[in-house]
Coordinates of N, CA and C in Angstrom, one line a residue:
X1 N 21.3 5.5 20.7 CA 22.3 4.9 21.6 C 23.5 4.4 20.9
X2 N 23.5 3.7 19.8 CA 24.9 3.4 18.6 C 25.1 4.5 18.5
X3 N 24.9 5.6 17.9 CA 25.6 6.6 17.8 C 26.2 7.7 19.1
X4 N 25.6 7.4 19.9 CA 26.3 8.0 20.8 C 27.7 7.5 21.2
X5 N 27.6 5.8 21.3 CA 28.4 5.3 21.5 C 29.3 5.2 20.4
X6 N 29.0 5.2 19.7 CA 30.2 5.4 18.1 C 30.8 6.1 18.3
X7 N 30.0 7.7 19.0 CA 30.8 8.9 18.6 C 31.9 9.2 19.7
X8 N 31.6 9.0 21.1 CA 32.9 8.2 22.0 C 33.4 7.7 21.7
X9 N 33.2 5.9 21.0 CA 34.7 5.7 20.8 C 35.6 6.3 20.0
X10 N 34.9 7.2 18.9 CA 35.8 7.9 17.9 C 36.8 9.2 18.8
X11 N 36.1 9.5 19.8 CA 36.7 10.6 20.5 C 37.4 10.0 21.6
X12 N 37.6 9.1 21.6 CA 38.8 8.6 22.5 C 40.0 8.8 22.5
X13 N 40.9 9.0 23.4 CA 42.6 9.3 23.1 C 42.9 7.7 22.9
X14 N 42.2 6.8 23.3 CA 43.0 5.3 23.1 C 43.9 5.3 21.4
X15 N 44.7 4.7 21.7 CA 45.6 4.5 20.4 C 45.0 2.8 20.0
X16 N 44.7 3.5 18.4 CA 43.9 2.3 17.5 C 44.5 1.9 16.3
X17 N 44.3 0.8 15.7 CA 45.5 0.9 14.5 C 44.4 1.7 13.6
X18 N 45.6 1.8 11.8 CA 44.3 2.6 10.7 C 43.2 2.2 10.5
X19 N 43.4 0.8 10.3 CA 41.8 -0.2 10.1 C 41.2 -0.2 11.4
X20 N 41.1 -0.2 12.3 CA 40.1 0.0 13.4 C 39.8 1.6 13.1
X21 N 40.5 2.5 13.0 CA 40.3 3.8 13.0 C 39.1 4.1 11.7
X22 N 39.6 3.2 10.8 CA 38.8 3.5 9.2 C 37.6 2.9 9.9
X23 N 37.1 1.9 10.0 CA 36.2 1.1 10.4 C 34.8 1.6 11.4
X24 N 35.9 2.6 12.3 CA 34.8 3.3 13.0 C 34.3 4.5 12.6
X25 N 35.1 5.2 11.7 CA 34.8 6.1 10.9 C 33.7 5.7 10.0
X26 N 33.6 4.6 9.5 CA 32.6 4.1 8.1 C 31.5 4.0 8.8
X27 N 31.7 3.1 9.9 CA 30.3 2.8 10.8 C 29.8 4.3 11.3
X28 N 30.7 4.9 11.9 CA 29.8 6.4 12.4 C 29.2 7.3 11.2
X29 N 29.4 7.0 9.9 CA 29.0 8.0 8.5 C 27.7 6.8 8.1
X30 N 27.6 5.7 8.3 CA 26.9 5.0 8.1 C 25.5 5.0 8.9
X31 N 26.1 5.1 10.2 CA 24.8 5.5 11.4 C 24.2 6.9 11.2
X32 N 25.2 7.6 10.6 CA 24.4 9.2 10.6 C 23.6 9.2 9.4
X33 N 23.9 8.8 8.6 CA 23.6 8.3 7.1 C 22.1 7.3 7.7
X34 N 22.0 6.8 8.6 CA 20.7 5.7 8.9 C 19.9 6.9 9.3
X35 N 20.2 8.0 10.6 CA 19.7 8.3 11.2 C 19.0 9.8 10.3
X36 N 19.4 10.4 9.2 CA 19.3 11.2 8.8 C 17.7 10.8 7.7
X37 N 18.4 9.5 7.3 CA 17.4 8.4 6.3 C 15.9 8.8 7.1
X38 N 16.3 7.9 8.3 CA 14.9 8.0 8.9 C 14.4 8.8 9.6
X39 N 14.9 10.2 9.5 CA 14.4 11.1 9.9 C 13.5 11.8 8.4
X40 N 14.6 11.7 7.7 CA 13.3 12.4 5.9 C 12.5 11.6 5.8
X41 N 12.8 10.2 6.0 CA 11.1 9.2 5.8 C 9.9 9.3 6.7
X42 N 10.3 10.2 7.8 CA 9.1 10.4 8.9 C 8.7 11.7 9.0
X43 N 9.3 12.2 8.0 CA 8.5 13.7 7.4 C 8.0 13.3 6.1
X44 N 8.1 12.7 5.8 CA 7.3 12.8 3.9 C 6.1 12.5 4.1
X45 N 5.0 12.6 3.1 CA 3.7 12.2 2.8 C 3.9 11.9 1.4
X46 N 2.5 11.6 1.5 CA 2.1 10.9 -0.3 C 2.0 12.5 -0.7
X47 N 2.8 12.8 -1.7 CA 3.3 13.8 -2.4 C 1.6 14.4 -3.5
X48 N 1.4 13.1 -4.1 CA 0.4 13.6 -4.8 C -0.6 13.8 -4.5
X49 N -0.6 14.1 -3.0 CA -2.4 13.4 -2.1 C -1.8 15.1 -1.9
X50 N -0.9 16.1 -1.7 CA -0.9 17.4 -1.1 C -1.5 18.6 -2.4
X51 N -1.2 18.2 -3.0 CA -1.5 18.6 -4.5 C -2.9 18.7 -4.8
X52 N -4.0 18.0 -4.4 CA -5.3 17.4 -5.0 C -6.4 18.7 -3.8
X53 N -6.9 18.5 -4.3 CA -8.3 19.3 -4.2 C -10.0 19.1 -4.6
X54 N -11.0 19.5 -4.3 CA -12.0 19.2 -4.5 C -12.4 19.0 -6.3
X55 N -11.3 19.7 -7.0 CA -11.8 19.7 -8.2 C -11.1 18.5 -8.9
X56 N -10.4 17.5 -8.2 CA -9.9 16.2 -8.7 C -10.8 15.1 -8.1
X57 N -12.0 15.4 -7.5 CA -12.8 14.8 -6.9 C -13.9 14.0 -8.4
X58 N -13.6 12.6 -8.9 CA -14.7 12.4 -9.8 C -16.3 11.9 -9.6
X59 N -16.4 12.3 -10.3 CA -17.9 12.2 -10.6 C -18.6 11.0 -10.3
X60 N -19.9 10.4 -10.2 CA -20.3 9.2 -9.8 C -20.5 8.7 -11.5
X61 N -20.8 9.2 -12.5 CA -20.8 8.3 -13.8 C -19.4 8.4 -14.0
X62 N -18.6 9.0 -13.8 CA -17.3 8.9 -14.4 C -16.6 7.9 -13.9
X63 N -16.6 7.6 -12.6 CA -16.4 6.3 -11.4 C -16.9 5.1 -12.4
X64 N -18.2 5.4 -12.3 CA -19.1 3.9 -12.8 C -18.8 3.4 -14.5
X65 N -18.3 4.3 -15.3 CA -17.9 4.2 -16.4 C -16.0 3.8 -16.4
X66 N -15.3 3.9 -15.6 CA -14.2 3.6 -15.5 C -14.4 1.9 -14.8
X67 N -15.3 2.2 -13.9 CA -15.3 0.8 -13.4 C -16.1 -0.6 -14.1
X68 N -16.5 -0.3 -15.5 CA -17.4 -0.8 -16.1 C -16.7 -1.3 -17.2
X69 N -15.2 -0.6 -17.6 CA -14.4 -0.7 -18.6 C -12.9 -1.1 -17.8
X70 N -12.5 -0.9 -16.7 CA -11.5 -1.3 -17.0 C -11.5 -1.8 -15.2
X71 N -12.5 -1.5 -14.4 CA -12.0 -2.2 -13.1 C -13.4 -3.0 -12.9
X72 N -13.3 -4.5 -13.5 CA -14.7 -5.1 -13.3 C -14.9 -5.7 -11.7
X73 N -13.6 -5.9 -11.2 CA -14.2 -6.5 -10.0 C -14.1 -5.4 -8.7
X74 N -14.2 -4.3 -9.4 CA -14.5 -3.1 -8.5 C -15.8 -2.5 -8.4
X75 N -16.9 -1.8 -7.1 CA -17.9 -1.8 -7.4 C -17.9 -0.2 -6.6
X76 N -18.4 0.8 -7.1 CA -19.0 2.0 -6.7 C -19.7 1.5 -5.4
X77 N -19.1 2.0 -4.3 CA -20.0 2.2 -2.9 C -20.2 3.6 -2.6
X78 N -21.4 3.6 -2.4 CA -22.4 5.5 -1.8 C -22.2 5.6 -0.5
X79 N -21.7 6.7 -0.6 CA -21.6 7.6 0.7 C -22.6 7.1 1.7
X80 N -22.6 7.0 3.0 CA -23.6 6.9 3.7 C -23.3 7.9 4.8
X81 N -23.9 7.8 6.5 CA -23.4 9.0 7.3 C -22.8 8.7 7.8
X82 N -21.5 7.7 7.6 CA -20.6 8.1 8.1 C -18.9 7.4 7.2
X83 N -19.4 7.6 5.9 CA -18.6 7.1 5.3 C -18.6 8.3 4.0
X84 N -17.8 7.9 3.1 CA -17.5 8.6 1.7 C -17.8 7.7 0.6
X85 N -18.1 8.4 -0.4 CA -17.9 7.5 -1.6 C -17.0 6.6 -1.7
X86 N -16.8 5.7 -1.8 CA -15.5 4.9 -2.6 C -15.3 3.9 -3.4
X87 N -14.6 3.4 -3.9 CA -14.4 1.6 -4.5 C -14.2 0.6 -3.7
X88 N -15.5 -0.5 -4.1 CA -15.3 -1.4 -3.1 C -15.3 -2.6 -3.9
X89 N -13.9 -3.3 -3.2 CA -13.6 -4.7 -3.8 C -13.6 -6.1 -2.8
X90 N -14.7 -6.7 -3.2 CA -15.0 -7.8 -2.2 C -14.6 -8.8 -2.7
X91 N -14.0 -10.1 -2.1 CA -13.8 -11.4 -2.3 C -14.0 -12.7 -1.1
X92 N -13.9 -13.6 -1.4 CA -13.7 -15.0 -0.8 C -12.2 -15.6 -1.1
X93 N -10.9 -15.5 -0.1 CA -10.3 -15.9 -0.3 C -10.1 -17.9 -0.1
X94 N -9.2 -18.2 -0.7 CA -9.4 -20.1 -0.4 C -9.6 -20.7 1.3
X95 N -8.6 -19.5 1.8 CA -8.2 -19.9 3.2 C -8.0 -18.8 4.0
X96 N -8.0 -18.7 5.6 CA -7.3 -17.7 5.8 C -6.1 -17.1 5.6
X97 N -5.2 -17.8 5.3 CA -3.9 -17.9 5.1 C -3.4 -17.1 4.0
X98 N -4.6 -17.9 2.8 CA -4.6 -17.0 1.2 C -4.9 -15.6 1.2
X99 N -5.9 -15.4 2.5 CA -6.6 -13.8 2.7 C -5.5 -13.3 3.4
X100 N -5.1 -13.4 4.2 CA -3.4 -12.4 4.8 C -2.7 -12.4 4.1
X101 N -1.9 -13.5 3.1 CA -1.4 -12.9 2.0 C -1.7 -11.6 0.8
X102 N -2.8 -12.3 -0.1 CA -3.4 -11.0 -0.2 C -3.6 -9.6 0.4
X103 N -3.8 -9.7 1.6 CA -4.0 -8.2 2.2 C -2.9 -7.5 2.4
X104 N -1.8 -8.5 2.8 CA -0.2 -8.4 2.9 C 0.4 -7.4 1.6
X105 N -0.4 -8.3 0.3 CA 0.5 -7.7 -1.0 C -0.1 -6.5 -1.2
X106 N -1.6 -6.5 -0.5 CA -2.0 -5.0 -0.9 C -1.4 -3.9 -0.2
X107 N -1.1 -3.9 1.1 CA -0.8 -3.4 1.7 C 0.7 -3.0 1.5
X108 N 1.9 -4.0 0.6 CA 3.3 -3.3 0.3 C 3.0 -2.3 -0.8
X109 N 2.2 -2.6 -1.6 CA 1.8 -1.7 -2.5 C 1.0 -0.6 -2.0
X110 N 0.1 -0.3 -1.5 CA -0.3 0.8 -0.9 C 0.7 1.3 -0.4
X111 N 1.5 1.1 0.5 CA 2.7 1.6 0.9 C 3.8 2.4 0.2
X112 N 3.9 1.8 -0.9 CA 4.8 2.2 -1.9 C 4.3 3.5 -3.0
X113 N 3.4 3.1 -2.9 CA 2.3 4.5 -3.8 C 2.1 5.6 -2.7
X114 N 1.8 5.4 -1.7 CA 1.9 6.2 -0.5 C 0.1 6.5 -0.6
X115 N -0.7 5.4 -0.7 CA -2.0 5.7 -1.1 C -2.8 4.4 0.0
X116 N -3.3 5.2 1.2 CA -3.8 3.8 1.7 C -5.1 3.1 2.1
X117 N -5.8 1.7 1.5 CA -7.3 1.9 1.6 C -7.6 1.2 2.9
X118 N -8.9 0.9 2.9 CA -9.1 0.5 4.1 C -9.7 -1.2 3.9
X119 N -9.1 -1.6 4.8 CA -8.6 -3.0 4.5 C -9.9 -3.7 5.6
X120 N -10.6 -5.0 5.3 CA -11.7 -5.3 6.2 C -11.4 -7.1 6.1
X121 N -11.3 -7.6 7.2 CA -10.9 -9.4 6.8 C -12.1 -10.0 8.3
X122 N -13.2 -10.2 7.3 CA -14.3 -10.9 8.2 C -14.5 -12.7 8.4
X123 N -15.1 -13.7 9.0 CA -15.4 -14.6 8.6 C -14.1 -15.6 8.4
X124 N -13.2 -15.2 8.7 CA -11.3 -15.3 8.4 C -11.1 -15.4 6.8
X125 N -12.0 -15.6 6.1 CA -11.5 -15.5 4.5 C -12.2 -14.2 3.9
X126 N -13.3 -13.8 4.3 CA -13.7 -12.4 3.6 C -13.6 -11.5 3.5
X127 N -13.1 -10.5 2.2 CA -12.0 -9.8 2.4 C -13.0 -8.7 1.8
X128 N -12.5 -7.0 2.2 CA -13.1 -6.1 1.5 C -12.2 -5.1 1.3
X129 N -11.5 -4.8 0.3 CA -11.1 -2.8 0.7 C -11.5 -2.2 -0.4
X130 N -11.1 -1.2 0.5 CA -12.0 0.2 0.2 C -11.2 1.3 0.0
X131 N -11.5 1.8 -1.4 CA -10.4 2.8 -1.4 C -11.2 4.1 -1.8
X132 N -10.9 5.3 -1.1 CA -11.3 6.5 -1.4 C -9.9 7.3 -0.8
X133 N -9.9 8.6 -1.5 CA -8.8 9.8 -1.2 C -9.0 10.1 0.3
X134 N -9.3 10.1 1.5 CA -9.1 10.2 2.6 C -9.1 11.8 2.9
X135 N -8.1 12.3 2.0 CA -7.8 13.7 2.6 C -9.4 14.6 1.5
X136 N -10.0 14.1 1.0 CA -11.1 14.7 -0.1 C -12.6 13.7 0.1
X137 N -12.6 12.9 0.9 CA -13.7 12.5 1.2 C -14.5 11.7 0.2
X138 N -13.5 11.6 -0.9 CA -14.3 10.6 -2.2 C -13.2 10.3 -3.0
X139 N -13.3 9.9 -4.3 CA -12.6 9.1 -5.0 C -11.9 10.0 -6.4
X140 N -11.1 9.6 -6.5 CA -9.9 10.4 -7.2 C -9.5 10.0 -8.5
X141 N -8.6 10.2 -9.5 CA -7.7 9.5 -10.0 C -7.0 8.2 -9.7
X142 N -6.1 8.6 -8.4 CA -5.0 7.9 -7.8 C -6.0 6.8 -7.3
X143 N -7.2 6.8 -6.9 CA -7.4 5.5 -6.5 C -8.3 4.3 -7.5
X144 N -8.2 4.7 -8.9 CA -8.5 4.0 -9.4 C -7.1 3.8 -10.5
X145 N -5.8 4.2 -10.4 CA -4.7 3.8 -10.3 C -4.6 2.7 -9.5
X146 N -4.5 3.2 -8.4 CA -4.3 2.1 -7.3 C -5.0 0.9 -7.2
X147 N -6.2 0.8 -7.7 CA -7.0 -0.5 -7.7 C -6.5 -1.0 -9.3
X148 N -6.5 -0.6 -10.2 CA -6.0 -1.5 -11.0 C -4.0 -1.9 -10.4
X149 N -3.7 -1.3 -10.2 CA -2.1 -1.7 -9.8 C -2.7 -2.9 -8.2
X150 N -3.6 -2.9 -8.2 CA -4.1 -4.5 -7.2 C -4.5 -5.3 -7.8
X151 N -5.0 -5.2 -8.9 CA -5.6 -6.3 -9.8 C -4.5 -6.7 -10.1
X152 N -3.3 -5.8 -10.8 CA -3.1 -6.5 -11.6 C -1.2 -7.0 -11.3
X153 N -1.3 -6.6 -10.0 CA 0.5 -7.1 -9.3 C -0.1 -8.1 -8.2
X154 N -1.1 -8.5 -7.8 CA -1.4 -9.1 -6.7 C -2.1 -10.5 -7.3
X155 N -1.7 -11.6 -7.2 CA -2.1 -13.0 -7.7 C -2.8 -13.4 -6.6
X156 N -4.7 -13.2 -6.1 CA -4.7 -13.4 -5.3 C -5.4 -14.9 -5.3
X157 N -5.4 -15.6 -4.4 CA -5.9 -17.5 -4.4 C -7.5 -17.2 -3.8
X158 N -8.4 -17.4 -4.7 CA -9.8 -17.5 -4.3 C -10.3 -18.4 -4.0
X159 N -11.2 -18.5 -3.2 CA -11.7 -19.8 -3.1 C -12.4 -20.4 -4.3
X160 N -12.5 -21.6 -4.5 CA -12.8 -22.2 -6.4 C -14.5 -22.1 -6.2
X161 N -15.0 -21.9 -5.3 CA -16.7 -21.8 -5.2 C -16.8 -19.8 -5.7
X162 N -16.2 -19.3 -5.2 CA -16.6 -18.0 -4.9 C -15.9 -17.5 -6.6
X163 N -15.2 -18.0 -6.9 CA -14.2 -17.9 -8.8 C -15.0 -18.3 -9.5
X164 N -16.0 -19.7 -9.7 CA -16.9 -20.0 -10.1 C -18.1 -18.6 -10.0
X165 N -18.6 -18.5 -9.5 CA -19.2 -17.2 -9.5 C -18.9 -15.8 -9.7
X166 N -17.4 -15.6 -9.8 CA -17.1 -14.5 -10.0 C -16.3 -14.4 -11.8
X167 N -16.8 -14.6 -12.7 CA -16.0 -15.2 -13.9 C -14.9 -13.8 -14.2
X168 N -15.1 -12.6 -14.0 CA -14.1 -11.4 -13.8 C -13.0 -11.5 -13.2
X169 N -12.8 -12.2 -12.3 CA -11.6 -12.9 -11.4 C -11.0 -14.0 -12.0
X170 N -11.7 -14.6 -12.4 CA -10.8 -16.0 -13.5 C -10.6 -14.9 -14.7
X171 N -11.2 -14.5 -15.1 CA -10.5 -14.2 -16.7 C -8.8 -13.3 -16.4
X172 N -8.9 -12.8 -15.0 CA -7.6 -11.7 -14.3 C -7.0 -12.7 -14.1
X173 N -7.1 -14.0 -13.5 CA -6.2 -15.2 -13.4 C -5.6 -15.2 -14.6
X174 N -6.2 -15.8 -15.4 CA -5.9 -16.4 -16.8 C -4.4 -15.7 -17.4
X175 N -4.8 -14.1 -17.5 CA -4.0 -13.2 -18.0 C -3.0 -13.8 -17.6
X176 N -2.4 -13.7 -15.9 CA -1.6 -13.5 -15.6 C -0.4 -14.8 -15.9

């Protein structure tokens, strides 16, 4: 609708001075320039998810050995019938408030990676996601990228009962 109407006024015989003329010129290269924008952003995908195939699909000790060394508050979940393999990361956030944040920050990041898990907020603080390759039915590379790039950009506020019992989550505090 702005552009249409941009592009009439520009086509108008009315007499305009240069700066009104410049002005609607910038705004009309600006609108085509928005509209062009969001036309390539609603054709893209996750680039490295097109690439991937059953032979980037890892193994269940390879999983459990990555997650033993470097993703402790992540846990190997089994396929069941009507799920996939994937990583499952569970918590107790302090409040509800604390748990939409968190899911919030996971979620700009997932976004940004173009990698997205599946997000679960029960109980109003208990939180789970779950991340497997979606287009491969199990677990990848990219999503044990992605779970440490949650650990370790997301400061999330636990509840101090459920941190007490989780000492893997305080020591990820601490770092940060």
């Amino acid at each position: 609708m702005v552009l249409i109407t941009t592009i009439s006024i520009l086509n108008t015989s009315v007499q305009r001075s240069a700066t009104q003329k410049h002005l609607l010129r910038h705004n009309y290269s600006f609108i085509r320039h928005l509209k062009e924008t969001m036309s390539t952003a609603a054709k893209s995908s996750c680039e490295p998810c097109k690439s991937l195939n059953e032979n980037h699909l890892l193994n269940k000790e390879k999983v459990q050995e990555a997650l033993k060394t470097t993703h402790p508050m992540w846990d190997f979940k089994e396929n069941s019938s009507n799920s996939a393999p994937a990583l499952s990361r569970k918590f107790t956030a302090k409040n509800f408030m604390a748990a939409m944040n968190a899911l919030n920050a996971f979620g700009e990041i997932a976004e940004r990676e173009g990698h997205h898990p599946d997000f679960h907020l029960t109980s109003y603080r208990e939180v789970e996601v779950v991340l497997y390759t979606h287009k491969l039915g199990g677990i990848t590379e990219n999503d044990l990228i992605l779970a440490k790039q949650l650990d370790e950009e997301v400061n999330v506020e636990y509840s101090p009962k459920w941190l007490k019992a989780h000492p893997e989550a305080q020591q990820k505090k601490i770092k940060k």
